[in-house]
GROMACS .gro file of C-alpha atoms in nm:
model
  341
    1MET     CA    1   9.888   6.896  11.091
    2GLN     CA    2   9.587   7.048  11.265
    3SER     CA    3   9.630   7.370  11.461
    4ALA     CA    4   9.550   7.371  11.832
    5LYS     CA    5   9.193   7.468  11.922
    6THR     CA    6   9.153   7.822  12.050
    7THR     CA    7   8.953   7.783  12.367
    8VAL     CA    8   8.697   8.029  12.506
    9ALA     CA    9   8.848   8.260  12.768
   10HIS     CA   10   8.726   8.178  13.117
   11SER     CA   11   8.751   8.357  13.453
   12ALA     CA   12   8.603   8.295  13.798
   13LEU     CA   13   8.589   8.434  14.150
   14ASP     CA   14   8.512   8.209  14.446
   15THR     CA   15   8.509   8.339  14.804
   16ARG     CA   16   8.402   8.013  14.964
   17GLY     CA   17   8.626   7.928  15.258
   18MET     CA   18   8.748   8.289  15.299
   19PRO     CA   19   8.690   8.488  15.619
   20GLY     CA   20   8.381   8.706  15.583
   21LYS     CA   21   8.571   9.035  15.609
   22LEU     CA   22   8.812   8.940  15.331
   23ALA     CA   23   8.534   8.799  15.110
   24VAL     CA   24   8.322   9.116  15.140
   25ALA     CA   25   8.624   9.336  15.059
   26LEU     CA   26   8.708   9.125  14.753
   27TRP     CA   27   8.347   9.139  14.633
   28GLN     CA   28   8.344   9.517  14.681
   29GLU     CA   29   8.659   9.554  14.472
   30HIS     CA   30   8.519   9.348  14.186
   31MET     CA   31   8.167   9.492  14.171
   32GLY     CA   32   8.192   9.826  14.352
   33SER     CA   33   8.226  10.028  14.032
   34LEU     CA   34   7.917   9.869  13.872
   35TYR     CA   35   7.687   9.880  14.176
   36ASP     CA   36   7.644  10.087  14.491
   37LEU     CA   37   7.736   9.801  14.721
   38ARG     CA   38   7.696   9.858  15.093
   39VAL     CA   39   7.926   9.700  15.346
   40PRO     CA   40   7.711   9.509  15.598
   41LYS     CA   41   7.693   9.679  15.940
   42LYS     CA   42   7.791   9.350  16.093
   43LEU     CA   43   8.040   9.157  15.883
   44PRO     CA   44   7.941   8.792  15.845
   45GLU     CA   45   8.168   8.505  15.934
   46ALA     CA   46   8.134   8.388  15.574
   47PHE     CA   47   8.029   8.564  15.253
   48ASP     CA   48   8.014   8.294  14.987
   49VAL     CA   49   8.006   8.424  14.630
   50ARG     CA   50   8.082   8.234  14.311
   51VAL     CA   51   8.107   8.422  13.978
   52ASP     CA   52   8.205   8.237  13.662
   53PHE     CA   53   8.223   8.399  13.315
   54TRP     CA   54   8.311   8.294  12.961
   55HIS     CA   55   8.425   8.558  12.710
   56LEU     CA   56   8.281   8.503  12.360
   57GLU     CA   57   8.449   8.809  12.203
   58SER     CA   58   8.122   9.001  12.141
   59ALA     CA   59   7.929   8.864  12.440
   60LEU     CA   60   7.972   8.719  12.788
   61ILE     CA   61   7.794   8.422  12.944
   62GLY     CA   62   7.833   8.344  13.310
   63THR     CA   63   7.682   8.230  13.635
   64PHE     CA   64   7.644   8.393  13.975
   65LYS     CA   65   7.565   8.243  14.313
   66GLY     CA   66   7.557   8.459  14.624
   67PRO     CA   67   7.375   8.565  14.941
   68ALA     CA   68   7.087   8.810  14.970
   69GLN     CA   69   7.190   9.167  14.893
   70PRO     CA   70   7.064   9.486  14.723
   71TRP     CA   71   7.157   9.556  14.359
   72ASN     CA   72   7.157   9.933  14.312
   73ARG     CA   73   7.310  10.106  14.011
   74SER     CA   74   7.279  10.483  14.047
   75ARG     CA   75   7.345  10.752  13.790
   76THR     CA   76   7.675  10.812  13.967
   77CYS     CA   77   7.778  10.455  13.886
   78ILE     CA   78   7.662  10.496  13.527
   79GLY     CA   79   7.858  10.819  13.494
   80HIS     CA   80   8.164  10.659  13.650
   81ASP     CA   81   8.207  10.344  13.441
   82GLY     CA   82   8.020  10.415  13.116
   83THR     CA   83   7.908  10.052  13.085
   84ASP     CA   84   7.656  10.036  12.801
   85SER     CA   85   7.528   9.681  12.774
   86PHE     CA   86   7.224   9.467  12.838
   87HIS     CA   87   7.234   9.196  13.104
   88LEU     CA   88   6.979   8.918  13.059
   89LEU     CA   89   6.949   8.739  13.393
   90VAL     CA   90   6.797   8.390  13.402
   91LEU     CA   91   6.695   8.331  13.762
   92ARG     CA   92   6.766   7.970  13.858
   93LYS     CA   93   6.708   7.998  14.232
   94GLY     CA   94   6.593   8.260  14.482
   95TRP     CA   95   6.392   8.572  14.408
   96SER     CA   96   6.439   8.932  14.298
   97ALA     CA   97   6.222   9.244  14.282
   98PRO     CA   98   6.254   9.620  14.216
   99HIS     CA   99   6.265   9.849  14.520
  100GLY     CA  100   5.934  10.025  14.576
  101GLY     CA  101   5.724   9.752  14.419
  102GLY     CA  102   5.714   9.582  14.082
  103ALA     CA  103   5.694   9.236  13.937
  104LEU     CA  104   5.858   8.964  14.146
  105VAL     CA  105   6.116   8.770  13.946
  106SER     CA  106   6.087   8.400  14.021
  107PRO     CA  107   6.295   8.095  13.920
  108GLY     CA  108   6.268   8.039  13.545
  109ASP     CA  109   6.199   8.408  13.468
  110ILE     CA  110   6.441   8.627  13.276
  111LEU     CA  111   6.509   8.986  13.384
  112VAL     CA  112   6.642   9.240  13.132
  113CYS     CA  113   6.873   9.502  13.285
  114ASP     CA  114   6.985   9.804  13.081
  115MET     CA  115   7.317   9.906  13.236
  116ALA     CA  116   7.285  10.258  13.093
  117GLN     CA  117   6.983  10.318  13.319
  118PRO     CA  118   6.949  10.318  13.699
  119LEU     CA  119   6.869   9.988  13.872
  120TYR     CA  120   6.731   9.947  14.222
  121MET     CA  121   6.676   9.581  14.302
  122HIS     CA  122   6.692   9.347  14.597
  123GLY     CA  123   6.690   8.971  14.609
  124GLY     CA  124   6.750   8.663  14.816
  125ASP     CA  125   7.005   8.383  14.777
  126ASN     CA  126   7.018   8.413  14.400
  127GLU     CA  127   7.159   8.176  14.145
  128LEU     CA  128   7.174   8.336  13.801
  129LEU     CA  129   7.273   8.250  13.446
  130THR     CA  130   7.370   8.577  13.277
  131LEU     CA  131   7.406   8.682  12.913
  132VAL     CA  132   7.582   9.016  12.862
  133LEU     CA  133   7.541   9.184  12.521
  134PRO     CA  134   7.676   9.525  12.416
  135ARG     CA  135   7.405   9.776  12.330
  136ASN     CA  136   7.508   9.815  11.967
  137LEU     CA  137   7.468   9.439  11.916
  138LEU     CA  138   7.119   9.397  12.065
  139ALA     CA  139   6.946   9.737  12.053
  140ARG     CA  140   6.922   9.751  11.674
  141HIS     CA  141   6.690   9.447  11.686
  142LEU     CA  142   6.464   9.575  11.965
  143GLN     CA  143   6.139   9.763  11.943
  144ALA     CA  144   6.178  10.077  12.163
  145PRO     CA  145   6.530   9.970  12.275
  146ASP     CA  146   6.549  10.219  12.563
  147GLU     CA  147   6.228  10.094  12.729
  148HIS     CA  148   6.326   9.745  12.843
  149ASN     CA  149   6.506   9.816  13.168
  150LEU     CA  150   6.380   9.573  13.438
  151HIS     CA  151   6.159   9.406  13.178
  152ARG     CA  152   6.058   9.063  13.314
  153LEU     CA  153   6.017   8.775  13.070
  154PRO     CA  154   5.800   8.519  13.254
  155SER     CA  155   5.897   8.152  13.245
  156ALA     CA  156   5.556   8.063  13.100
  157ASP     CA  157   5.626   8.265  12.784
  158PRO     CA  158   5.731   8.024  12.504
  159LEU     CA  159   6.000   8.254  12.362
  160ALA     CA  160   6.145   8.322  12.707
  161ALA     CA  161   6.153   7.948  12.776
  162LEU     CA  162   6.324   7.887  12.442
  163LEU     CA  163   6.585   8.153  12.519
  164LYS     CA  164   6.646   8.007  12.866
  165ASP     CA  165   6.695   7.657  12.720
  166HIS     CA  166   6.928   7.793  12.453
  167LEU     CA  167   7.146   7.978  12.704
  168THR     CA  168   7.152   7.681  12.940
  169ASN     CA  169   7.265   7.444  12.663
  170LEU     CA  170   7.518   7.692  12.525
  171HIS     CA  171   7.670   7.752  12.869
  172ALA     CA  172   7.698   7.377  12.935
  173ARG     CA  173   7.889   7.323  12.608
  174LEU     CA  174   8.131   7.615  12.628
  175PRO     CA  175   8.412   7.415  12.794
  176ASP     CA  176   8.428   7.193  12.483
  177MET     CA  177   8.381   7.464  12.219
  178SER     CA  178   8.645   7.661  12.033
  179ARG     CA  179   8.637   8.040  12.048
  180GLU     CA  180   8.537   8.049  11.681
  181GLN     CA  181   8.246   7.809  11.739
  182ALA     CA  182   8.122   8.010  12.036
  183GLU     CA  183   8.142   8.338  11.846
  184ALA     CA  184   7.956   8.186  11.549
  185ILE     CA  185   7.651   8.113  11.767
  186ILE     CA  186   7.618   8.471  11.896
  187PRO     CA  187   7.414   8.613  11.602
  188ALA     CA  188   7.148   8.345  11.653
  189THR     CA  189   7.156   8.411  12.029
  190VAL     CA  190   7.106   8.785  11.972
  191HIS     CA  191   6.808   8.729  11.741
  192LEU     CA  192   6.648   8.486  11.986
  193ALA     CA  193   6.702   8.731  12.274
  194ALA     CA  194   6.546   9.013  12.070
  195ALA     CA  195   6.246   8.799  11.976
  196ALA     CA  196   6.186   8.710  12.342
  197ILE     CA  197   6.220   9.073  12.456
  198ASN     CA  198   6.002   9.210  12.178
  199GLY     CA  199   5.740   8.949  12.268
  200THR     CA  200   5.686   8.842  11.910
  201THR     CA  201   5.876   8.741  11.601
  202ARG     CA  202   5.864   8.984  11.315
  203ASP     CA  203   5.704   8.920  10.978
  204GLU     CA  204   5.918   8.662  10.797
  205GLN     CA  205   5.972   8.863  10.479
  206LEU     CA  206   5.939   9.232  10.562
  207GLY     CA  207   6.091   9.191  10.908
  208SER     CA  208   6.403   9.009  10.790
  209VAL     CA  209   6.466   9.261  10.510
  210ARG     CA  210   6.424   9.558  10.743
  211MET     CA  211   6.640   9.395  11.008
  212ALA     CA  212   6.919   9.322  10.759
  213MET     CA  213   6.909   9.676  10.618
  214THR     CA  214   6.908   9.834  10.963
  215ASP     CA  215   7.206   9.619  11.058
  216ARG     CA  216   7.397   9.732  10.747
  217ILE     CA  217   7.324  10.098  10.821
  218CYS     CA  218   7.424  10.063  11.188
  219LYS     CA  219   7.757   9.914  11.083
  220PHE     CA  220   7.806  10.201  10.834
  221ILE     CA  221   7.734  10.454  11.108
  222ASP     CA  222   7.976  10.283  11.347
  223THR     CA  223   8.251  10.294  11.082
  224HIS     CA  224   8.197  10.662  10.996
  225ILE     CA  225   8.091  10.794  11.337
  226HIS     CA  226   8.386  11.036  11.365
  227GLU     CA  227   8.313  11.202  11.030
  228ARG     CA  228   8.151  11.544  11.075
  229GLU     CA  229   7.943  11.513  10.760
  230LEU     CA  230   7.769  11.196  10.883
  231SER     CA  231   7.397  11.274  10.900
  232PRO     CA  232   7.060  11.124  10.808
  233GLU     CA  233   7.091  11.294  10.469
  234THR     CA  234   7.430  11.144  10.386
  235ILE     CA  235   7.318  10.801  10.509
  236ALA     CA  236   7.000  10.810  10.300
  237ASN     CA  237   7.205  10.907   9.994
  238GLN     CA  238   7.458  10.632  10.062
  239PHE     CA  239   7.187  10.365  10.071
  240GLY     CA  240   6.965  10.511   9.800
  241MET     CA  241   6.659  10.574  10.014
  242THR     CA  242   6.451  10.869  10.129
  243ARG     CA  243   6.495  11.023  10.472
  244ARG     CA  244   6.141  10.916  10.548
  245ASN     CA  245   6.220  10.550  10.487
  246LEU     CA  246   6.542  10.582  10.686
  247GLY     CA  247   6.338  10.729  10.971
  248ARG     CA  248   6.105  10.430  10.963
  249LEU     CA  249   6.397  10.190  11.000
  250PHE     CA  250   6.524  10.385  11.302
  251GLU     CA  251   6.183  10.466  11.451
  252SER     CA  252   6.251  10.261  11.764
  253TYR     CA  253   6.567  10.469  11.826
  254GLY     CA  254   6.383  10.799  11.789
  255GLY     CA  255   6.529  10.844  11.440
  256ALA     CA  256   6.868  10.808  11.272
  257ALA     CA  257   6.991  11.141  11.414
  258ALA     CA  258   6.914  11.023  11.767
  259TYR     CA  259   7.104  10.698  11.706
  260ILE     CA  260   7.409  10.891  11.580
  261ARG     CA  261   7.394  11.133  11.874
  262ARG     CA  262   7.368  10.852  12.130
  263LYS     CA  263   7.657  10.665  11.970
  264ARG     CA  264   7.877  10.977  11.969
  265LEU     CA  265   7.789  11.058  12.330
  266SER     CA  266   7.885  10.705  12.435
  267LEU     CA  267   8.223  10.746  12.262
  268VAL     CA  268   8.274  11.083  12.433
  269HIS     CA  269   8.190  10.922  12.765
  270ALA     CA  270   8.457  10.656  12.711
  271SER     CA  271   8.708  10.922  12.600
  272LEU     CA  272   8.646  11.129  12.914
  273LYS     CA  273   8.760  10.835  13.126
  274ARG     CA  274   9.078  10.794  12.920
  275SER     CA  275   9.153  11.165  12.894
  276ALA     CA  276   9.154  11.200  13.271
  277ARG     CA  277   9.508  11.070  13.237
  278ASN     CA  278   9.629  11.287  12.949
  279GLY     CA  279   9.465  11.625  13.015
  280GLN     CA  280   9.276  11.657  12.685
  281SER     CA  281   9.000  11.918  12.731
  282ILE     CA  282   8.632  11.825  12.728
  283GLU     CA  283   8.571  12.075  12.449
  284GLU     CA  284   8.837  11.910  12.232
  285ILE     CA  285   8.689  11.567  12.294
  286ALA     CA  286   8.336  11.685  12.210
  287GLU     CA  287   8.453  11.858  11.892
  288ALA     CA  288   8.647  11.548  11.782
  289HIS     CA  289   8.323  11.352  11.802
  290GLY     CA  290   8.115  11.591  11.593
  291PHE     CA  291   7.977  11.829  11.858
  292ASN     CA  292   8.047  12.189  11.755
  293HIS     CA  293   7.838  12.365  12.021
  294TYR     CA  294   7.945  12.289  12.377
  295ARG     CA  295   7.621  12.392  12.550
  296SER     CA  296   7.398  12.168  12.333
  297PHE     CA  297   7.652  11.887  12.374
  298ALA     CA  298   7.657  11.926  12.754
  299LEU     CA  299   7.277  11.923  12.774
  300ALA     CA  300   7.257  11.608  12.558
  301TYR     CA  301   7.528  11.443  12.770
  302GLN     CA  302   7.347  11.530  13.094
  303LYS     CA  303   7.023  11.387  12.956
  304GLN     CA  304   7.184  11.059  12.848
  305PHE     CA  305   7.412  10.993  13.146
  306GLY     CA  306   7.249  11.189  13.428
  307THR     CA  307   7.569  11.382  13.500
  308SER     CA  308   7.755  11.670  13.338
  309PRO     CA  309   8.072  11.608  13.133
  310ARG     CA  310   8.279  11.787  13.398
  311GLU     CA  311   8.131  11.573  13.677
  312ALA     CA  312   8.201  11.260  13.471
  313ARG     CA  313   8.566  11.363  13.431
  314ALA     CA  314   8.595  11.426  13.805
  315LEU     CA  315   8.454  11.078  13.872
  316ALA     CA  316   8.699  10.931  13.621
  317ARG     CA  317   8.990  11.092  13.807
  318LYS     CA  318   8.867  10.940  14.130
  319GLY     CA  319   8.842  10.612  13.946
  320ILE     CA  320   9.210  10.631  13.853
  321ALA     CA  321   9.300  10.656  14.220
  322PHE     CA  322   9.071  10.362  14.296
  323SER     CA  323   9.218  10.154  14.013
  324ALA     CA  324   9.568  10.218  14.137
  325VAL     CA  325   9.472  10.029  14.452
  326THR     CA  326   9.290   9.739  14.287
  327ASP     CA  327   9.479   9.683  13.958
  328GLY     CA  328   9.633   9.340  13.955
  329LYS     CA  329   9.390   9.203  14.213
  330LEU     CA  330   9.076   9.176  14.002
  331GLU     CA  331   8.980   8.867  13.808
  332PRO     CA  332   8.959   8.922  13.429
  333TRP     CA  333   8.578   8.890  13.421
  334ALA     CA  334   8.546   9.214  13.621
  335TYR     CA  335   8.715   9.399  13.334
  336TRP     CA  336   8.526   9.206  13.069
  337VAL     CA  337   8.189   9.315  13.207
  338LYS     CA  338   8.289   9.683  13.217
  339ASP     CA  339   8.474   9.693  12.885
  340LEU     CA  340   8.242   9.493  12.660
  341LYS     CA  341   8.161   9.705  12.354
   0.00000   0.00000   0.00000
């Protein structure tokens, strides 16, 4: 007897047919923690938004259709929610552009958004196909992973076109796929996304070996991230290589030590949100994640998130009050986008 197929989790929000005031409020509740959304001075009679997401365990794929509006993600937003993922936006209709000038994103283009960095965009009547990937899944395959925010992949680029076709076909087939089938396709999707973003495929032999080794080391770091003795030296010894060769593998991250520090800071950031409920001190959280000197930790935290640890905790406490109002009203995709790790 065959077991029932485990389907891919699906969630949608559709404000069509709602009064404008109610639709705007609902949209604010779902996206207000990710973006600095402004309530229109004059509320429209209708505010038609359709958001539709599929949860593939380690990635999200979804569509968005909505009216013209700004898309601003300030450092306050970043400090508040701690979302650390890449959003690859395939523009199907409309237009989008950074505030203050920059490349216009046209239908067929792909825009890379790094949710750990500020975004200031505006656009008109957009229809989007979106791939959401956690940083630790995509960044290890990117050259200079912190330098791709608002990176436009033009539709004329062959790799960008290949990625767009792949995502379009994958999205169309998700209703008929099992969760296991959908998850199995993610590694290939990640590698194709990285190739398109990097602008070139890597050398077949050297590139694949380096990529596989870097992936192994990243997984080792993730497993042992809470261990105080974790360092470039211990990692090099574990994998039988010199620190110099380890540094070459992690050159795009600024070195293995920088990768470890960023990973630990991201975990501290997540813990600060949770500890707002239980009263655990910031110093205790920092020490538990391998930071023995508070001042150097606070400076590194400020540099990465644009806010101090104490300010982040204060924002998290405000977020608890906000969540108490909205919990139970939000569609699951709103949590998926914020919680994807």
